[in-house]
Amino acid sequence: MNWFHTPLRRELPWLALAAVLLVVLLHANAPELWFWFVLLVLLLIWRGINCWWQANQVDSGEG
């Protein structure tokens, strides 16, 4: 199996972005804390839904 086409390889940029947002969140001041927290949660929810959708597509044989 080619490592460049694995699901983990496709998710690495998003995992890195989530890690960067978490670091920013940990260093944020009180007024901007909620903005970064909501942004991180929305990103994680969106990626989770996308991964779930892709897994269902593979299971059903569509993709």
Coordinates of N, CA and C in Angstrom, one line a residue:
M1 N 0.9 -1.2 0.0 CA 0.0 0.0 0.0 C 0.9 1.2 0.0
N2 N 0.6 2.2 -0.8 CA 1.3 3.4 -0.9 C 0.9 4.3 0.2
W3 N 1.9 4.8 1.0 CA 1.7 5.6 2.2 C 1.0 7.0 1.8
F4 N 1.3 7.5 0.6 CA 0.7 8.8 0.2 C -0.8 8.8 0.0
H5 N -1.4 7.6 -0.2 CA -2.8 7.5 -0.5 C -3.6 6.9 0.7
T6 N -3.0 6.9 1.9 CA -3.7 6.4 3.1 C -4.6 7.4 3.6
P7 N -5.6 7.1 4.3 CA -6.5 8.1 5.0 C -5.8 9.0 6.0
L8 N -4.8 8.4 6.7 CA -4.1 9.2 7.6 C -3.3 10.3 6.9
R9 N -2.8 10.1 5.8 CA -2.0 11.1 5.0 C -2.9 12.2 4.6
R10 N -4.2 11.9 4.2 CA -5.1 13.0 3.9 C -5.6 13.8 5.1
E11 N -5.5 13.2 6.3 CA -6.0 13.9 7.5 C -4.9 14.7 8.2
L12 N -3.6 14.4 7.8 CA -2.5 15.1 8.5 C -2.6 16.6 8.5
P13 N -2.9 17.3 7.4 CA -3.0 18.8 7.4 C -4.1 19.2 8.4
W14 N -5.2 18.5 8.4 CA -6.3 18.9 9.3 C -6.0 18.7 10.8
L15 N -5.2 17.6 11.1 CA -4.8 17.4 12.4 C -3.8 18.4 12.9
A16 N -2.9 18.8 12.0 CA -2.0 19.9 12.3 C -2.7 21.2 12.5
L17 N -3.7 21.5 11.7 CA -4.5 22.7 11.9 C -5.2 22.7 13.3
A18 N -5.7 21.6 13.6 CA -6.4 21.4 14.9 C -5.4 21.6 16.1
A19 N -4.2 21.1 15.9 CA -3.2 21.2 17.0 C -2.8 22.7 17.1
V20 N -2.6 23.4 16.0 CA -2.3 24.8 16.0 C -3.4 25.6 16.7
L21 N -4.6 25.3 16.4 CA -5.8 26.0 17.0 C -5.8 25.7 18.5
L22 N -5.5 24.5 18.9 CA -5.4 24.2 20.3 C -4.4 25.0 21.0
V23 N -3.2 25.2 20.4 CA -2.1 26.0 21.0 C -2.6 27.4 21.1
V24 N -3.2 28.0 20.1 CA -3.7 29.3 20.1 C -4.7 29.5 21.2
L25 N -5.6 28.5 21.3 CA -6.6 28.5 22.3 C -6.0 28.6 23.7
L26 N -5.0 27.8 24.0 CA -4.4 27.7 25.3 C -3.7 29.0 25.6
H27 N -3.3 29.8 24.6 CA -2.6 31.1 24.9 C -3.5 32.3 24.7
A28 N -4.8 32.1 24.4 CA -5.7 33.2 24.1 C -6.1 33.9 25.4
N29 N -6.4 35.2 25.2 CA -7.0 36.0 26.4 C -8.5 35.7 26.5
A30 N -9.0 36.1 27.6 CA -10.4 35.8 27.9 C -11.4 36.3 26.7
P31 N -11.3 37.5 26.2 CA -12.3 37.9 25.2 C -12.3 37.0 23.9
E32 N -11.1 36.6 23.5 CA -11.0 35.8 22.2 C -11.0 34.3 22.5
L33 N -11.0 33.9 23.7 CA -11.0 32.5 24.0 C -12.2 31.7 23.4
W34 N -13.4 32.3 23.5 CA -14.6 31.6 23.0 C -14.6 31.5 21.5
F35 N -14.0 32.6 20.8 CA -13.9 32.5 19.4 C -13.1 31.3 18.9
W36 N -11.9 31.2 19.5 CA -11.0 30.1 19.1 C -11.5 28.8 19.5
F37 N -12.2 28.7 20.7 CA -12.8 27.4 21.1 C -13.9 27.0 20.2
V38 N -14.8 27.9 19.8 CA -15.9 27.5 18.8 C -15.3 27.2 17.5
L39 N -14.3 27.9 17.0 CA -13.6 27.6 15.8 C -13.0 26.1 15.8
L40 N -12.4 25.8 16.9 CA -11.8 24.5 17.0 C -12.8 23.4 17.0
V41 N -13.9 23.6 17.8 CA -15.0 22.6 17.9 C -15.7 22.4 16.5
L42 N -15.9 23.5 15.8 CA -16.6 23.4 14.5 C -15.7 22.7 13.5
L43 N -14.4 23.0 13.6 CA -13.4 22.2 12.7 C -13.5 20.7 13.0
L44 N -13.4 20.4 14.3 CA -13.4 19.0 14.6 C -14.7 18.3 14.3
I45 N -15.8 19.0 14.4 CA -17.2 18.4 14.1 C -17.2 18.2 12.5
W46 N -16.8 19.2 11.8 CA -16.8 19.1 10.3 C -16.0 18.0 9.8
R47 N -14.8 17.8 10.4 CA -13.9 16.8 9.9 C -14.4 15.4 10.4
G48 N -15.1 15.3 11.5 CA -15.7 14.1 12.0 C -16.8 13.7 11.0
I49 N -17.7 14.6 10.7 CA -18.8 14.3 9.8 C -18.2 13.9 8.4
N50 N -17.2 14.6 7.9 CA -16.6 14.2 6.6 C -16.0 12.8 6.7
C51 N -15.3 12.5 7.7 CA -14.7 11.1 7.8 C -15.8 10.1 7.9
W52 N -16.8 10.4 8.6 CA -18.0 9.4 8.8 C -18.6 9.2 7.4
W53 N -18.8 10.3 6.6 CA -19.4 10.2 5.3 C -18.6 9.4 4.4
Q54 N -17.2 9.7 4.4 CA -16.3 8.9 3.5 C -16.3 7.4 3.9
A55 N -16.4 7.1 5.2 CA -16.4 5.7 5.6 C -17.7 5.0 5.1
N56 N -18.8 5.7 5.2 CA -20.0 5.1 4.7 C -20.0 5.0 3.2
Q57 N -19.4 5.8 2.5 CA -19.3 5.7 1.0 C -18.5 4.5 0.6
V58 N -17.4 4.3 1.4 CA -16.5 3.1 1.1 C -17.3 1.8 1.4
D59 N -18.0 1.8 2.5 CA -18.7 0.6 2.9 C -19.8 0.3 1.9
S60 N -20.5 1.3 1.3 CA -21.6 1.0 0.4 C -21.0 0.8 -1.0
G61 N -19.7 1.0 -1.2 CA -19.2 0.7 -2.5 C -19.3 1.8 -3.6
E62 N -19.7 3.0 -3.1 CA -19.8 4.1 -4.1 C -18.5 4.8 -4.4
G63 N -17.5 4.7 -3.6 CA -16.3 5.5 -3.8 C -15.2 4.6 -3.9

